[in-house]
Short mmCIF file of C-alpha atoms in Angstrom, two decimals:
data_model
loop_
_atom_site.label_atom_id
_atom_site.label_comp_id
_atom_site.label_asym_id
_atom_site.label_seq_id
_atom_site.Cartn_x
_atom_site.Cartn_y
_atom_site.Cartn_z
CA MET A 180 -16.88 -27.64 6.22
CA MET A 181 -15.56 -24.05 7.30
CA ALA A 182 -13.36 -22.11 4.52
CA PRO A 183 -10.36 -22.39 5.03
CA LEU A 184 -9.23 -19.38 7.09
CA VAL A 185 -7.18 -16.13 5.48
CA THR A 186 -5.48 -13.60 7.97
CA VAL A 187 -4.41 -10.13 5.90
CA VAL A 188 -1.26 -8.55 6.95
CA SER A 189 -0.18 -4.24 5.78
CA SER A 190 2.27 -4.12 9.24
CA PRO A 191 3.16 -6.13 11.74
CA ARG A 192 0.83 -3.60 14.64
CA ALA A 193 -2.04 -4.53 12.20
CA ARG A 194 -4.89 -5.09 14.31
CA LEU A 195 -6.98 -7.68 11.52
CA PHE A 196 -4.90 -10.17 13.85
CA ALA A 197 -6.32 -10.07 17.01
CA CYS A 198 -8.85 -12.96 16.69
CA PHE A 199 -6.50 -14.91 15.16
CA LEU A 200 -4.39 -15.00 17.53
CA ARG A 201 -6.01 -15.55 20.50
CA LEU A 202 -6.99 -19.34 19.03
CA GLY A 203 -4.66 -21.50 21.02
CA THR A 204 -3.05 -24.39 20.30
CA GLN A 205 -5.88 -26.86 21.66
CA GLN A 206 -8.89 -24.38 19.77
CA THR A 207 -6.91 -24.62 16.17
CA GLY A 208 -6.42 -28.14 16.30
CA SER A 209 -10.57 -28.91 16.92
CA LEU A 210 -11.27 -26.84 13.49
CA GLN A 211 -12.50 -28.59 10.90
CA LEU A 212 -10.44 -26.53 7.98
CA HIS A 213 -10.91 -26.93 4.12
CA THR A 214 -8.32 -29.84 2.96
CA GLY A 215 -7.42 -32.19 0.79
CA ALA A 216 -5.23 -35.32 1.00
CA SER A 217 -2.94 -33.45 -1.20
CA CYS A 218 -1.96 -31.59 1.47
CA ALA A 219 -0.25 -34.07 3.21
CA SER A 220 2.41 -33.84 0.82
CA LYS A 221 5.96 -32.72 1.83
CA ASN A 222 4.54 -28.91 0.47
CA HIS A 223 2.60 -28.58 3.01
CA TYR A 224 2.36 -26.66 5.93
CA GLU A 225 0.73 -25.97 9.06
CA VAL A 226 0.48 -21.73 8.60
CA LEU A 227 1.81 -20.19 5.58
CA VAL A 228 2.91 -16.98 5.38
CA LEU A 229 3.02 -15.18 2.32
CA GLY A 230 5.57 -11.93 1.84
CA GLY A 231 8.97 -11.74 3.53
CA GLY A 232 9.07 -7.82 5.24
CA SER A 233 8.06 -6.56 8.49
CA GLY A 234 4.20 -8.29 8.43
CA GLY A 235 4.82 -11.10 7.68
CA ILE A 236 8.05 -11.83 9.47
CA THR A 237 6.40 -10.86 12.43
CA MET A 238 3.10 -12.83 11.97
CA ALA A 239 5.57 -15.45 11.24
CA ALA A 240 7.44 -15.48 14.63
CA ARG A 241 4.29 -15.49 16.32
CA MET A 242 2.77 -18.56 14.27
CA LYS A 243 6.03 -20.09 15.28
CA ARG A 244 5.78 -20.23 19.11
CA LYS A 245 2.02 -21.54 18.72
CA VAL A 246 2.28 -24.62 15.71
CA GLY A 247 5.88 -25.37 16.35
CA ALA A 248 8.97 -23.61 13.74
CA GLU A 249 8.52 -26.36 11.48
CA ASN A 250 5.27 -26.60 10.49
CA VAL A 251 5.68 -22.23 9.06
CA ALA A 252 7.17 -21.52 6.12
CA ILE A 253 7.40 -17.66 4.30
CA VAL A 254 7.85 -16.82 0.79
CA GLU A 255 9.37 -14.52 -0.39
CA PRO A 256 11.41 -14.08 -3.54
CA SER A 257 13.65 -10.86 -1.99
CA GLU A 258 17.48 -11.27 -1.46
CA ARG A 259 17.00 -8.49 1.17
CA HIS A 260 14.69 -7.25 3.79
CA PHE A 261 14.40 -3.55 4.76
CA TYR A 262 12.35 -1.77 7.28
CA GLN A 263 10.66 0.29 5.80
CA PRO A 264 9.52 2.43 9.26
CA ILE A 265 12.79 4.12 9.68
CA TRP A 266 13.01 5.21 5.73
CA THR A 267 11.46 8.35 7.27
CA LEU A 268 14.62 9.05 9.22
CA VAL A 269 16.67 8.08 6.01
CA GLY A 270 14.44 10.60 4.14
CA ALA A 271 14.96 13.01 6.74
CA GLY A 272 18.78 12.51 7.17
CA ALA A 273 18.84 10.27 10.86
CA LYS A 274 19.57 7.19 9.67
CA GLN A 275 21.56 6.47 6.70
CA LEU A 276 19.45 3.78 4.02
CA SER A 277 21.59 1.15 4.96
CA PHE A 278 20.81 0.91 8.18
CA SER A 279 17.66 0.19 6.93
CA GLY A 280 18.25 -3.17 4.79
CA ARG A 281 19.99 -6.63 5.85
CA PRO A 282 19.87 -9.76 4.52
CA THR A 283 16.23 -11.56 4.34
CA ALA A 284 17.94 -15.36 5.87
CA SER A 285 19.15 -13.27 9.17
CA VAL A 286 15.50 -11.97 9.29
CA ILE A 287 13.56 -14.82 9.38
CA PRO A 288 12.75 -16.91 12.11
CA SER A 289 15.02 -19.92 13.33
CA GLY A 290 13.46 -22.62 12.47
CA VAL A 291 10.62 -21.86 9.69
CA GLU A 292 11.18 -22.89 6.08
CA TRP A 293 12.25 -19.48 3.76
CA ILE A 294 10.95 -20.47 0.01
CA LYS A 295 12.45 -18.88 -2.25
CA ALA A 296 9.70 -17.47 -4.83
CA ARG A 297 6.98 -15.33 -6.22
CA VAL A 298 3.19 -15.89 -5.79
CA VAL A 299 1.64 -15.76 -9.22
CA GLU A 300 -2.41 -17.68 -7.82
CA LEU A 301 -3.99 -18.52 -4.99
CA ASN A 302 -6.27 -21.13 -4.89
CA PRO A 303 -8.54 -21.49 -2.05
CA ASP A 304 -10.36 -23.94 -3.23
CA LYS A 305 -7.94 -26.46 -2.75
CA ASN A 306 -6.13 -24.41 0.17
CA CYS A 307 -3.05 -23.64 -1.79
CA VAL A 308 -0.42 -21.03 -3.68
CA HIS A 309 1.40 -21.56 -6.80
CA THR A 310 4.73 -19.86 -6.97
CA ASP A 311 6.40 -18.81 -9.64
CA ASN A 312 8.49 -21.66 -9.93
CA GLY A 313 5.73 -23.75 -10.68
CA LYS A 314 5.25 -25.29 -6.95
CA GLU A 315 2.58 -25.14 -5.37
CA ILE A 316 2.75 -25.66 -1.56
CA PHE A 317 -0.72 -26.64 0.23
CA TYR A 318 -1.85 -24.70 3.77
CA LYS A 319 -4.04 -24.82 6.98
CA TYR A 320 -3.48 -21.57 7.70
CA LEU A 321 -2.80 -18.10 4.73
CA ILE A 322 -1.76 -15.74 6.44
CA ILE A 323 -0.93 -12.49 3.46
CA ALA A 324 1.61 -10.10 3.97
CA LEU A 325 2.24 -9.09 0.58
CA GLY A 326 2.61 -5.22 1.28
CA ILE A 327 1.01 -2.54 -1.36
CA GLN A 328 2.05 -1.99 -4.78
CA LEU A 329 3.54 1.93 -5.23
CA ASP A 330 1.88 2.98 -7.97
CA TYR A 331 3.41 6.27 -8.96
CA GLU A 332 3.16 6.24 -12.76
CA LYS A 333 -0.46 6.99 -11.86
CA ILE A 334 0.31 10.30 -11.43
CA LYS A 335 1.19 12.37 -14.59
CA GLY A 336 4.88 13.33 -14.84
CA LEU A 337 5.76 10.33 -12.72
CA PRO A 338 8.12 7.93 -11.79
CA GLU A 339 10.07 9.88 -14.59
CA GLY A 340 10.21 12.63 -12.74
CA PHE A 341 11.79 11.52 -9.95
CA ALA A 342 15.19 12.48 -12.23
CA HIS A 343 14.53 16.21 -11.05
CA PRO A 344 16.61 16.86 -7.66
CA LYS A 345 13.66 18.64 -6.14
CA ILE A 346 11.93 15.99 -5.86
CA GLY A 347 11.51 12.69 -3.63
CA SER A 348 9.50 9.54 -2.50
CA ASN A 349 10.32 7.95 1.49
CA TYR A 350 7.98 5.14 0.44
CA SER A 351 10.90 3.38 -1.86
CA VAL A 352 14.89 2.27 -1.49
CA LYS A 353 15.18 3.70 -4.58
CA THR A 354 13.87 7.93 -3.69
CA VAL A 355 14.14 8.04 -0.08
CA GLU A 356 17.67 9.30 -0.58
CA LYS A 357 16.89 12.55 -2.61
CA THR A 358 14.07 13.95 -0.02
CA TRP A 359 17.22 14.62 2.37
CA LYS A 360 19.33 15.44 -0.54
CA ALA A 361 16.68 17.95 -1.57
CA LEU A 362 16.13 19.19 1.69
CA GLN A 363 20.76 19.93 2.25
CA ASP A 364 20.31 22.40 -0.91
CA PHE A 365 17.26 24.41 -0.34
CA LYS A 366 17.13 28.03 -0.21
CA GLU A 367 13.90 29.18 -0.24
CA GLY A 368 10.15 28.66 -1.30
CA ASN A 369 7.50 26.12 -1.90
CA ALA A 370 8.58 22.52 0.45
CA ILE A 371 5.57 20.70 -0.49
CA PHE A 372 4.63 17.50 1.29
CA THR A 373 2.16 15.21 -0.03
CA PHE A 374 -0.82 12.35 1.08
CA PRO A 375 -2.89 10.95 -1.93
CA ASN A 376 -5.89 9.95 -2.28
CA THR A 377 -5.25 6.38 -2.73
CA PRO A 378 -4.24 3.24 0.44
CA VAL A 379 -0.98 4.06 1.63
CA LYS A 380 1.72 2.15 4.17
CA CYS A 381 1.91 4.18 6.44
CA ALA A 382 -0.95 7.43 7.26
CA GLY A 383 1.52 8.97 8.91
CA ALA A 384 4.40 9.37 7.24
CA PRO A 385 3.90 12.49 5.67
CA GLN A 386 3.48 14.41 8.44
CA LYS A 387 6.25 12.69 9.63
CA ILE A 388 8.74 14.09 7.07
CA MET A 389 7.23 17.50 7.43
CA TYR A 390 7.75 18.11 11.24
CA LEU A 391 11.19 17.11 11.07
CA SER A 392 11.92 18.73 7.65
CA GLU A 393 10.77 21.79 9.49
CA ALA A 394 13.46 20.85 11.79
CA TYR A 395 16.18 20.53 9.94
CA PHE A 396 15.15 24.76 8.64
CA ARG A 397 15.07 25.54 11.82
CA LYS A 398 18.60 23.82 13.15
CA THR A 399 19.70 25.50 10.38
CA GLY A 400 18.74 28.77 9.73
CA LYS A 401 16.64 28.35 6.68
CA ARG A 402 12.54 27.99 8.68
CA SER A 403 12.60 32.17 7.55
CA LYS A 404 12.50 31.73 3.95
CA ALA A 405 10.41 28.04 3.31
CA ASN A 406 6.68 27.84 2.81
CA ILE A 407 5.74 24.53 4.37
CA ILE A 408 2.68 23.20 2.68
CA PHE A 409 1.14 19.96 3.37
CA ASN A 410 -1.14 19.25 1.44
CA THR A 411 -3.55 15.55 1.70
CA ALA A 412 -6.39 14.54 0.18
CA LEU A 413 -7.54 13.26 3.53
CA GLY A 414 -10.96 15.83 5.12
CA THR A 415 -9.09 16.71 8.62
CA ILE A 416 -5.71 15.85 9.16
CA PHE A 417 -6.01 13.05 11.72
CA GLY A 418 -8.55 10.23 12.02
CA VAL A 419 -9.18 10.50 15.58
CA LYS A 420 -10.34 14.21 17.03
CA LYS A 421 -8.21 14.14 19.89
CA TYR A 422 -4.70 13.70 18.11
CA ALA A 423 -6.21 15.73 14.51
CA ASP A 424 -6.25 18.57 18.25
CA ALA A 425 -2.81 17.88 19.29
CA LEU A 426 -1.30 17.92 16.02
CA GLN A 427 -3.39 21.60 14.84
CA GLU A 428 -1.70 22.71 17.96
CA ILE A 429 1.70 21.91 16.15
CA ILE A 430 0.57 23.13 13.15
CA GLN A 431 -0.48 26.76 14.45
CA GLU A 432 2.71 26.66 16.40
CA ARG A 433 4.94 26.01 13.94
CA ASN A 434 3.29 28.08 10.98
CA LEU A 435 2.37 25.20 8.85
CA THR A 436 -0.10 25.61 5.67
CA VAL A 437 -2.48 22.18 5.60
CA ASN A 438 -4.47 22.52 2.60
CA TYR A 439 -7.21 19.69 2.70
CA LYS A 440 -9.26 17.94 -0.32
CA GLN A 441 -6.37 18.20 -2.79
CA ASN A 442 -5.00 15.39 -4.52
CA LEU A 443 -1.42 15.20 -6.26
CA ILE A 444 -2.67 14.54 -10.22
CA GLU A 445 0.68 15.76 -12.27
CA VAL A 446 4.21 16.98 -11.40
CA ARG A 447 5.84 18.78 -14.23
CA ALA A 448 9.78 18.11 -13.17
CA ASP A 449 10.82 21.00 -15.91
CA LYS A 450 8.52 23.79 -14.64
CA GLN A 451 9.58 23.15 -11.04
CA GLU A 452 5.16 22.69 -11.12
CA ALA A 453 3.01 20.39 -8.88
CA VAL A 454 -0.46 20.18 -9.70
CA PHE A 455 -3.78 19.48 -7.24
CA GLU A 456 -7.05 18.65 -7.31
CA ASN A 457 -9.65 19.52 -5.10
CA LEU A 458 -11.82 16.73 -4.31
CA ASP A 459 -14.81 18.48 -3.20
CA LYS A 460 -14.54 20.21 -6.72
CA PRO A 461 -13.74 17.34 -9.43
CA GLY A 462 -11.64 19.27 -12.45
CA GLU A 463 -10.44 22.36 -10.54
CA THR A 464 -7.08 22.28 -9.70
CA GLN A 465 -4.86 24.32 -8.91
CA VAL A 466 -0.73 24.36 -9.20
CA PHE A 467 1.63 25.67 -6.52
CA SER A 468 5.60 26.03 -7.43
CA VAL A 469 8.40 23.49 -6.18
CA SER A 470 11.83 24.52 -4.08
CA VAL A 471 10.75 20.37 -3.08
CA LYS A 472 8.27 18.10 -2.96
CA VAL A 473 8.69 15.11 -0.81
CA LYS A 474 6.43 12.76 -2.74
CA VAL A 475 4.16 9.70 -0.94
CA THR A 476 1.91 7.32 -2.77
CA ALA A 477 0.99 4.33 -3.08
#
């Protein structure tokens, strides 16, 4: 008997869904699924989506067109939905944070049920999930779109370091506006942008805010006093050579400093310092003075 189909989403554009989306209605109907008699209860859905972020909402809308809205449900505890890709523009001062948020109820596809709860347990053997309000919800297909957890505490000095006015992160609704404030208050010195040695929501986000910040410094006459540094834990600026070559040209044209295999391990907010470890030489560290630091982490 075929095991239940489980699909994972990290973003609306995730390619992991390609094969799943190609399944037509007739094909899905012919599959032998691992289901039990209890799945006939009112808490059963053809497609159950965990997570009401951009990925979950997108997949719920697509599945609605395939199996009907009444057969799709989204499990999401938050009253407010944030379109997080726009936070790069918020950090650069191009958009207001309020523009990125809407009531969750307003973005749930019409006819799709919103189950306002938090998932606490998955039971794939029974094709069901358990929620924090004690409910069991059964499914035929499960889409996991729960996003990624921010673990700032893995870096010494964070998250308490965010209380300092020169430190921000574009990956949190609580800290993204601090990035723009830090850029506005910048006078001179190092503006450091980081890419961590962990999975991230968007691999391009650290570079995008760096380029936008450089443009802002030029526009406001601060560029000559800014030493823009990109410290990345990766060994290349981008994974695809075609785009890496194009980005390298921009980096050279705009006089940006890129340091590879450098992972942020400590923030000393009181001293305005950031400590990076050389991933090629574990234990070897380098301390940078900070005038503006944009932290991006998972």
